[in-house]
Amino acid sequence: MAFIVWALLLFLLHLPTIATGSSAHFGGNNTVRCHPNQAAALLQLKQSFFWVNSPVILPTWQDGTDCCTWEGVGCDASSHLVTVLDLSGRGMYSDSFEPALFSLTSLQRLDLSMNSLGTSSTTKDAEFDRLTSLTHLNLSNSGLDGQIPMGINKLINLVSLDLSKRYVNDNSDISFNESDDEIIFTGDSYNHLQESRLMSLVENLSNLKELYLDHVDMSTNVDDWCKTLAQSVPRLQVLSLDGCSLNTPIHHSLLRLHSLTVINLQSNPGIAVNLFPDFFMGFANLTVLRLSHNNLEGWFPDKFFQLKNLRILDLSFNMNLLGHLPKVPTSLETLRLEGTNFSYAKRISSSNFNMLKELGLEGKLISKDFLTSFGLIWSLCHLELLNSELLGDSGSNLLSWIGAHKNLTCLILSEFDFSSTKPSSISNFKNLRSLWLFGCNLTRPIMSAIGDLVDLQSLDMSNCNTYSSMPSSIGNLTNLKSLYINSPGFLGPMPAAIGNLKSLKSMVFSNCEFTGPMPSTIGNLTKLQTLEIAACRFSGPIPYSIGQLKELRALFIEGCNMSGRIPNSIVNMSKLIYLGLPANYLSGKIPARLFTLPALLFLDLFGNHFSGPIQEFDAVPSYLMSLQLTSNELTGEFPKSFFELTSLIALEIDLNNLAGSVDLSSFKRLKKLRDLNLSHNNLSVIMDDEGDNSSSTYLSELKELGLACCNITKFPSILTRLSDMSYLDLSCNKISGNIPKWIWEKWSSSVVHLNLSHNMLTSMEVASYLLPFNRHFETLDLSSNMLQGQIPIPNLSAEFLDYSHNAFSSILPNFTLYLSKTWYLSMSKNNISGNIPHSICNSSLLVLNLAHNNFSGPFPSCLMEQTYFRNILNLRGNHFEGMLPTNVTRCAFQTIDLNGNKIEGRLPRALGNCTYLEVLDLGNNKIADTFPSWLGSLSNLRVLVLRSNRLYGSIGYTFEDKSGDHFPNLQIIDLASNNFTGSLHPQWFEKFISMKKYNNTGETISHRHSISDGFYQDTVTISCKGFSMTFERILTTLTAIDLSDNALEGSIPESVGKLVSLHVLNLSHNAFSGRIPPQIGGITALESLDLSSNWISGEIPQELTNLTFLTVLNLSNNQLEGKIPESRQFATFENSSYEGNAGLCGDPLPKCASWSPPSAEPHVESSSEHVDIVMFLFVGVGFGVGFAVAVQ
């Protein structure tokens, strides 16, 4: 399911047993008893499973009874030994393979598919090599992870091996039991296996006839898969390698497997060759060929259709595969050609397809001529068509042709435009049971007509464009069992008629734009077993009526703006297995009864506003396996009841306000715990007692540990006992000294994420500065420590590397060789010197931050010339010299920060190509040019800093297009300390559209990178005397203009008063004259105003008292006169705000007597005492920007 998240990875949710029953009663004589030791082993195996829907699993498995009569067990009639064990599809969970299983050495057939048997540690402990009599082994969809279990390669008698991750056919991961209409949730008990040596798996399996390895990751397989199979499994009849990431082209050596009848190689683009491999025609017995999604090219030979036994041919979604739709063998039952370049070149009759049941075609293939000559396919029950506009008569003819197929029960239409279609054309599909519409343009009348298809049992509308409300006619589909809608175009409320769909078993709404409250009629869907609603725009609480859904197994409501408390009615859902309410606005206390719902395995309340302490509860019996409470407002102490949730595998309660202490040894009863995250609370984690042997094995299964900001002072000693850690976050603590070598040695093959940032670490115990991490390693964060010497780097490249805020002094000379996968690299604020190697330009970095080091030499032009992928370039605070490149093409920059270097020359006009640019900071360099008005066309530009350069000329209204937008989204412009002259045109401020929009929403942006817990920040420095306020949130509203320390003259334009969202205005140290525009009093958001050291005269306008947020005012060293306003903020300013204006009087200056205008005095230039306001600009790659402010 799209939004049943990772938790279901561990478990196959089982409702009543699959229709087959899997009872294997061999030798029905009730007087025959199986061997006692095998009965005992089976009972021990039973004890290792649990099944949340019933306190009793495998009820026929009773001590003292004949195990040969037990369900799923079969025995040999003569020896009475157990030879068959079939427990498929029972939804049982076990955290490991029970050793007793491998004592059943007489087993010939073993099927544990569609259960959940654990993760990578499970496969390591398996002893399959003891089951030497096995001929059939099925572990598909059994929740396995990591390498293929050891020992399977020694089962020389195997005839059939299935280790697949096999997806169900619809989008909701469900199937219906035809006998009783129960839903079987396959959820995600999917395998996640990998195999780097196919040869080592199959070299001893010479008797193998069936091999199913679908979605086993073979991306690192070093063997030629075709030659390996041809050599090792010569008797193979069925080969299924769907989605295995095969990386070598298909080879004719495969033809040596002359017995092959089934070949499934779809979704392996790495096997593609220039021409279609025509040697497939050599498989005379071929009945099934699936090659979809493989980037196959060339001409598909017509002769292939002469294979007389061919039943299934799937060539779909090979866009460059050419061919004719020919005469086909009468045996063909499935033909999939959608997404190919096949054409209809001959007049052929549908009589050639008299056995065809499933057909997939490209919409452009279907012409009027096709429909006329082709006729009807009376056997057709499944039709999939891709991409057609359905215009005019041709559209009507096509839909009429579809509707004439009276046996058609399943119709899939992708990328069809129904905008010109008559609703009556849809109403003809009366016999449909399943209708799937993907990426279609739908009108409201068409959607209403769908409501006439009253026999529909499955309706799927994904990524469709509707832009209207959902019609109430959907309530007519009373036979509907599965409803899946993932389309952003549905507007308005969810219709109350949804409550009429009383046959529904599964309902999923995702990315719809429903508004208003969730209808209470949803409580009428009493047969519902799965309810998912995600990324909708509801308001209000979760309806209380939802508690009426007594059959519900999975309830998931994510990102839907739901507020209020969790309704008490939910705690009555005794069959609920998965409860997920993440990313909403739910509040109040978490009901303690949620933790003890009798069937609940997964509870996800991430990202809400739950508050208060968690009440203690009786944790027995509880099957809870995953508890996700991250990012709430929980307080109080860590609940002791959590230590009794003995089935827990994952516990995440980070980003809350829990206080007190937690002793890691308290988790000793949670022996299955693999994921523990206590980060970012107010907790103090007590380290284990290394001398206490009684607790030496606690947390022994741990794979992920988050203890960020937990007041720890050393590395937990338990880490030295863990060999397969994948995630470790010890950031924001007080750990000092060395980073121990066992981190690199013990976890080199397992670790994916390592964050040791914000500690007091000084050195690293490493044998080499090339860290020996595995190819899956993603994140290394060592920032904000006291590390010295050479920067270490993963030997196989990581995606996210942060070494900032340390004392590193050097890098490997060839470090760029190890950045092949890196997209984020920060080495800012270290002591690294030297040149940047040119080879860094060959990397795929999205973010490169080398700020505040001692890099020198010519500016590496290639960093800006090859920019079609780079988003952030920050080299500020170094010693780069030279000029910026003029050849900036295919620019994808969002941020360019080169502040504080020695860059000379002109600004390259090619920067105008950087249409995504949001931040440009070239301040504190030696650039000599005029004002870059040509940057005004960059509609995304928010920050422009050119201060302290050698810019000259006018910054007035000189642009040619006086009607167009000019810097329309600019929030900060800093041109201070240059040589600009002339006056400001009255319309100069008019063009700053963004600053003219009043915005006081305080909207917060918090875009984080998908891999790191951190975010990228830019620094923008603005001078403002005495400024002393701090914005702690990331706001989009801060705006500033600094034109100080230039030679601008003339009056200050009155239009500045239209910039109603301006926070900082600094025009000091210029030669402005005239009066202070009273319109400035309309800038009610203004917090800092500096007009000092100019020639401004007249009185201070009384309108400035409207600036109620003004905390900094500097009008010193001008020609102002008259009485200082007294009300509001003006009562808070000191003498320094007004000094150097001989004609001013009134508080805080001396009182006014008989005032008269003073004589003009020479303009006195005073020294400017600057205080730096550092504005942190947060930029998420691909997102917008926001600001926070701090004072330095």
PDB file of C-alpha atoms in Angstrom, residues 177-322:
ATOM      1  CA  ASN A 177     -10.735 -14.808  -0.783  1.00  0.00           C
ATOM      2  CA  GLU A 178     -13.352 -15.861  -3.292  1.00  0.00           C
ATOM      3  CA  SER A 179     -14.986 -18.293  -0.896  1.00  0.00           C
ATOM      4  CA  ASP A 180     -15.814 -15.868   1.889  1.00  0.00           C
ATOM      5  CA  ASP A 181     -14.866 -12.413   0.613  1.00  0.00           C
ATOM      6  CA  GLU A 182     -12.308 -11.914   3.330  1.00  0.00           C
ATOM      7  CA  ILE A 183      -9.374  -9.662   2.543  1.00  0.00           C
ATOM      8  CA  ILE A 184      -5.931 -11.153   2.667  1.00  0.00           C
ATOM      9  CA  PHE A 185      -3.422  -8.438   3.481  1.00  0.00           C
ATOM     10  CA  THR A 186      -0.091  -9.165   1.905  1.00  0.00           C
ATOM     11  CA  GLY A 187       0.952  -5.808   3.346  1.00  0.00           C
ATOM     12  CA  ASP A 188       4.699  -5.800   3.188  1.00  0.00           C
ATOM     13  CA  SER A 189       5.908  -9.130   4.398  1.00  0.00           C
ATOM     14  CA  TYR A 190       7.936  -8.821   1.217  1.00  0.00           C
ATOM     15  CA  ASN A 191      11.438 -10.242   1.128  1.00  0.00           C
ATOM     16  CA  HIS A 192      14.332  -7.828   0.793  1.00  0.00           C
ATOM     17  CA  LEU A 193      17.048 -10.242  -0.185  1.00  0.00           C
ATOM     18  CA  GLN A 194      20.254  -9.702  -2.095  1.00  0.00           C
ATOM     19  CA  GLU A 195      22.750 -11.985  -3.818  1.00  0.00           C
ATOM     20  CA  SER A 196      26.168 -10.901  -5.012  1.00  0.00           C
ATOM     21  CA  ARG A 197      27.217 -14.340  -6.325  1.00  0.00           C
ATOM     22  CA  LEU A 198      24.536 -16.103  -8.322  1.00  0.00           C
ATOM     23  CA  MET A 199      27.007 -18.890  -9.000  1.00  0.00           C
ATOM     24  CA  SER A 200      27.400 -19.652  -5.292  1.00  0.00           C
ATOM     25  CA  LEU A 201      23.623 -20.045  -5.002  1.00  0.00           C
ATOM     26  CA  VAL A 202      22.943 -22.364  -7.935  1.00  0.00           C
ATOM     27  CA  GLU A 203      26.196 -24.201  -8.658  1.00  0.00           C
ATOM     28  CA  ASN A 204      25.074 -27.331  -6.737  1.00  0.00           C
ATOM     29  CA  LEU A 205      21.391 -27.229  -7.765  1.00  0.00           C
ATOM     30  CA  SER A 206      21.653 -29.247 -10.960  1.00  0.00           C
ATOM     31  CA  ASN A 207      18.214 -30.850 -10.422  1.00  0.00           C
ATOM     32  CA  LEU A 208      16.443 -27.513 -10.257  1.00  0.00           C
ATOM     33  CA  LYS A 209      13.469 -27.134 -12.606  1.00  0.00           C
ATOM     34  CA  GLU A 210      11.832 -24.004 -11.169  1.00  0.00           C
ATOM     35  CA  LEU A 211      13.709 -20.904  -9.978  1.00  0.00           C
ATOM     36  CA  TYR A 212      11.844 -17.858  -8.684  1.00  0.00           C
ATOM     37  CA  LEU A 213      14.063 -14.996  -7.485  1.00  0.00           C
ATOM     38  CA  ASP A 214      11.800 -12.046  -8.285  1.00  0.00           C
ATOM     39  CA  HIS A 215      13.071  -8.782  -6.758  1.00  0.00           C
ATOM     40  CA  VAL A 216      16.130 -10.359  -5.184  1.00  0.00           C
ATOM     41  CA  ASP A 217      18.724  -7.596  -5.532  1.00  0.00           C
ATOM     42  CA  MET A 218      21.475  -8.790  -7.881  1.00  0.00           C
ATOM     43  CA  SER A 219      22.841  -5.354  -8.727  1.00  0.00           C
ATOM     44  CA  THR A 220      26.243  -6.368  -7.358  1.00  0.00           C
ATOM     45  CA  ASN A 221      26.255  -9.837  -8.897  1.00  0.00           C
ATOM     46  CA  VAL A 222      29.707 -10.395 -10.357  1.00  0.00           C
ATOM     47  CA  ASP A 223      28.740 -13.439 -12.413  1.00  0.00           C
ATOM     48  CA  ASP A 224      27.343 -13.486 -15.937  1.00  0.00           C
ATOM     49  CA  TRP A 225      23.846 -14.608 -15.059  1.00  0.00           C
ATOM     50  CA  CYS A 226      23.090 -16.234 -18.412  1.00  0.00           C
ATOM     51  CA  LYS A 227      26.251 -18.322 -18.509  1.00  0.00           C
ATOM     52  CA  THR A 228      25.935 -19.188 -14.817  1.00  0.00           C
ATOM     53  CA  LEU A 229      22.408 -20.526 -15.214  1.00  0.00           C
ATOM     54  CA  ALA A 230      23.215 -22.375 -18.435  1.00  0.00           C
ATOM     55  CA  GLN A 231      26.114 -24.116 -16.741  1.00  0.00           C
ATOM     56  CA  SER A 232      24.535 -24.884 -13.346  1.00  0.00           C
ATOM     57  CA  VAL A 233      20.829 -25.650 -13.846  1.00  0.00           C
ATOM     58  CA  PRO A 234      20.515 -27.494 -17.181  1.00  0.00           C
ATOM     59  CA  ARG A 235      17.080 -28.971 -16.331  1.00  0.00           C
ATOM     60  CA  LEU A 236      15.483 -25.566 -15.656  1.00  0.00           C
ATOM     61  CA  GLN A 237      11.949 -25.192 -16.966  1.00  0.00           C
ATOM     62  CA  VAL A 238      10.778 -22.050 -15.155  1.00  0.00           C
ATOM     63  CA  LEU A 239      13.020 -18.982 -14.780  1.00  0.00           C
ATOM     64  CA  SER A 240      11.613 -15.897 -13.036  1.00  0.00           C
ATOM     65  CA  LEU A 241      13.992 -13.010 -12.322  1.00  0.00           C
ATOM     66  CA  ASP A 242      11.553 -10.106 -12.325  1.00  0.00           C
ATOM     67  CA  GLY A 243      13.075  -6.856 -11.021  1.00  0.00           C
ATOM     68  CA  CYS A 244      16.453  -8.283  -9.976  1.00  0.00           C
ATOM     69  CA  SER A 245      18.559  -5.328 -11.220  1.00  0.00           C
ATOM     70  CA  LEU A 246      20.523  -7.631 -13.502  1.00  0.00           C
ATOM     71  CA  ASN A 247      23.432  -5.653 -14.863  1.00  0.00           C
ATOM     72  CA  THR A 248      24.811  -7.722 -17.740  1.00  0.00           C
ATOM     73  CA  PRO A 249      23.147  -8.028 -21.172  1.00  0.00           C
ATOM     74  CA  ILE A 250      21.117 -11.062 -22.060  1.00  0.00           C
ATOM     75  CA  HIS A 251      23.268 -13.675 -23.812  1.00  0.00           C
ATOM     76  CA  HIS A 252      22.517 -16.496 -26.246  1.00  0.00           C
ATOM     77  CA  SER A 253      24.108 -18.992 -23.845  1.00  0.00           C
ATOM     78  CA  LEU A 254      20.710 -19.005 -22.149  1.00  0.00           C
ATOM     79  CA  LEU A 255      19.511 -21.091 -25.107  1.00  0.00           C
ATOM     80  CA  ARG A 256      21.331 -24.063 -23.597  1.00  0.00           C
ATOM     81  CA  LEU A 257      18.408 -24.255 -21.165  1.00  0.00           C
ATOM     82  CA  HIS A 258      16.363 -25.888 -23.921  1.00  0.00           C
ATOM     83  CA  SER A 259      13.676 -27.118 -21.495  1.00  0.00           C
ATOM     84  CA  LEU A 260      12.578 -23.621 -20.528  1.00  0.00           C
ATOM     85  CA  THR A 261       8.832 -23.102 -20.776  1.00  0.00           C
ATOM     86  CA  VAL A 262       8.524 -19.934 -18.656  1.00  0.00           C
ATOM     87  CA  ILE A 263      10.878 -16.930 -18.884  1.00  0.00           C
ATOM     88  CA  ASN A 264      10.142 -13.853 -16.776  1.00  0.00           C
ATOM     89  CA  LEU A 265      12.859 -11.195 -17.026  1.00  0.00           C
ATOM     90  CA  GLN A 266      10.746  -8.060 -16.816  1.00  0.00           C
ATOM     91  CA  SER A 267      11.956  -4.856 -15.111  1.00  0.00           C
ATOM     92  CA  ASN A 268      15.671  -5.502 -15.702  1.00  0.00           C
ATOM     93  CA  PRO A 269      16.783  -2.649 -17.991  1.00  0.00           C
ATOM     94  CA  GLY A 270      20.411  -3.727 -17.527  1.00  0.00           C
ATOM     95  CA  ILE A 271      19.860  -6.767 -19.784  1.00  0.00           C
ATOM     96  CA  ALA A 272      18.974  -4.681 -22.853  1.00  0.00           C
ATOM     97  CA  VAL A 273      20.900  -5.155 -26.087  1.00  0.00           C
ATOM     98  CA  ASN A 274      20.855  -3.080 -29.267  1.00  0.00           C
ATOM     99  CA  LEU A 275      18.647  -5.511 -31.195  1.00  0.00           C
ATOM    100  CA  PHE A 276      15.922  -7.729 -29.849  1.00  0.00           C
ATOM    101  CA  PRO A 277      17.489 -11.117 -29.018  1.00  0.00           C
ATOM    102  CA  ASP A 278      15.874 -13.291 -31.646  1.00  0.00           C
ATOM    103  CA  PHE A 279      17.398 -16.455 -30.152  1.00  0.00           C
ATOM    104  CA  PHE A 280      14.276 -16.591 -27.945  1.00  0.00           C
ATOM    105  CA  MET A 281      12.635 -18.278 -30.948  1.00  0.00           C
ATOM    106  CA  GLY A 282      14.842 -21.262 -30.190  1.00  0.00           C
ATOM    107  CA  PHE A 283      12.835 -22.124 -27.080  1.00  0.00           C
ATOM    108  CA  ALA A 284      10.413 -24.478 -28.797  1.00  0.00           C
ATOM    109  CA  ASN A 285       8.475 -25.291 -25.615  1.00  0.00           C
ATOM    110  CA  LEU A 286       8.053 -21.683 -24.493  1.00  0.00           C
ATOM    111  CA  THR A 287       4.636 -20.927 -23.042  1.00  0.00           C
ATOM    112  CA  VAL A 288       5.330 -17.675 -21.112  1.00  0.00           C
ATOM    113  CA  LEU A 289       7.651 -14.809 -22.035  1.00  0.00           C
ATOM    114  CA  ARG A 290       7.635 -11.615 -19.962  1.00  0.00           C
ATOM    115  CA  LEU A 291      10.118  -8.909 -21.006  1.00  0.00           C
ATOM    116  CA  SER A 292       8.343  -5.674 -20.052  1.00  0.00           C
ATOM    117  CA  HIS A 293      10.171  -2.545 -18.799  1.00  0.00           C
ATOM    118  CA  ASN A 294      13.554  -3.566 -20.188  1.00  0.00           C
ATOM    119  CA  ASN A 295      14.504  -0.780 -22.640  1.00  0.00           C
ATOM    120  CA  LEU A 296      14.492  -3.324 -25.460  1.00  0.00           C
ATOM    121  CA  GLU A 297      15.059  -1.899 -28.935  1.00  0.00           C
ATOM    122  CA  GLY A 298      14.938  -2.946 -32.559  1.00  0.00           C
ATOM    123  CA  TRP A 299      12.438  -4.991 -34.527  1.00  0.00           C
ATOM    124  CA  PHE A 300      10.454  -7.749 -32.876  1.00  0.00           C
ATOM    125  CA  PRO A 301      10.497 -10.683 -35.321  1.00  0.00           C
ATOM    126  CA  ASP A 302       7.100 -11.711 -36.693  1.00  0.00           C
ATOM    127  CA  LYS A 303       8.215 -15.334 -36.686  1.00  0.00           C
ATOM    128  CA  PHE A 304       8.148 -15.288 -32.910  1.00  0.00           C
ATOM    129  CA  PHE A 305       4.368 -15.436 -33.049  1.00  0.00           C
ATOM    130  CA  GLN A 306       4.662 -18.830 -34.721  1.00  0.00           C
ATOM    131  CA  LEU A 307       5.584 -20.508 -31.436  1.00  0.00           C
ATOM    132  CA  LYS A 308       2.594 -22.830 -31.151  1.00  0.00           C
ATOM    133  CA  ASN A 309       2.662 -23.280 -27.376  1.00  0.00           C
ATOM    134  CA  LEU A 310       2.939 -19.592 -26.484  1.00  0.00           C
ATOM    135  CA  ARG A 311       0.224 -18.571 -24.007  1.00  0.00           C
ATOM    136  CA  ILE A 312       1.575 -15.326 -22.495  1.00  0.00           C
ATOM    137  CA  LEU A 313       3.633 -12.658 -24.261  1.00  0.00           C
ATOM    138  CA  ASP A 314       4.358  -9.394 -22.409  1.00  0.00           C
ATOM    139  CA  LEU A 315       6.545  -6.847 -24.219  1.00  0.00           C
ATOM    140  CA  SER A 316       4.948  -3.775 -22.679  1.00  0.00           C
ATOM    141  CA  PHE A 317       6.788  -0.553 -21.896  1.00  0.00           C
ATOM    142  CA  ASN A 318       9.747  -1.025 -24.186  1.00  0.00           C
ATOM    143  CA  MET A 319       9.316   2.321 -25.882  1.00  0.00           C
ATOM    144  CA  ASN A 320      11.755   1.720 -28.730  1.00  0.00           C
ATOM    145  CA  LEU A 321      10.647  -1.800 -29.581  1.00  0.00           C
ATOM    146  CA  LEU A 322       9.170  -1.951 -33.083  1.00  0.00           C
TER     147      LEU A 322
END
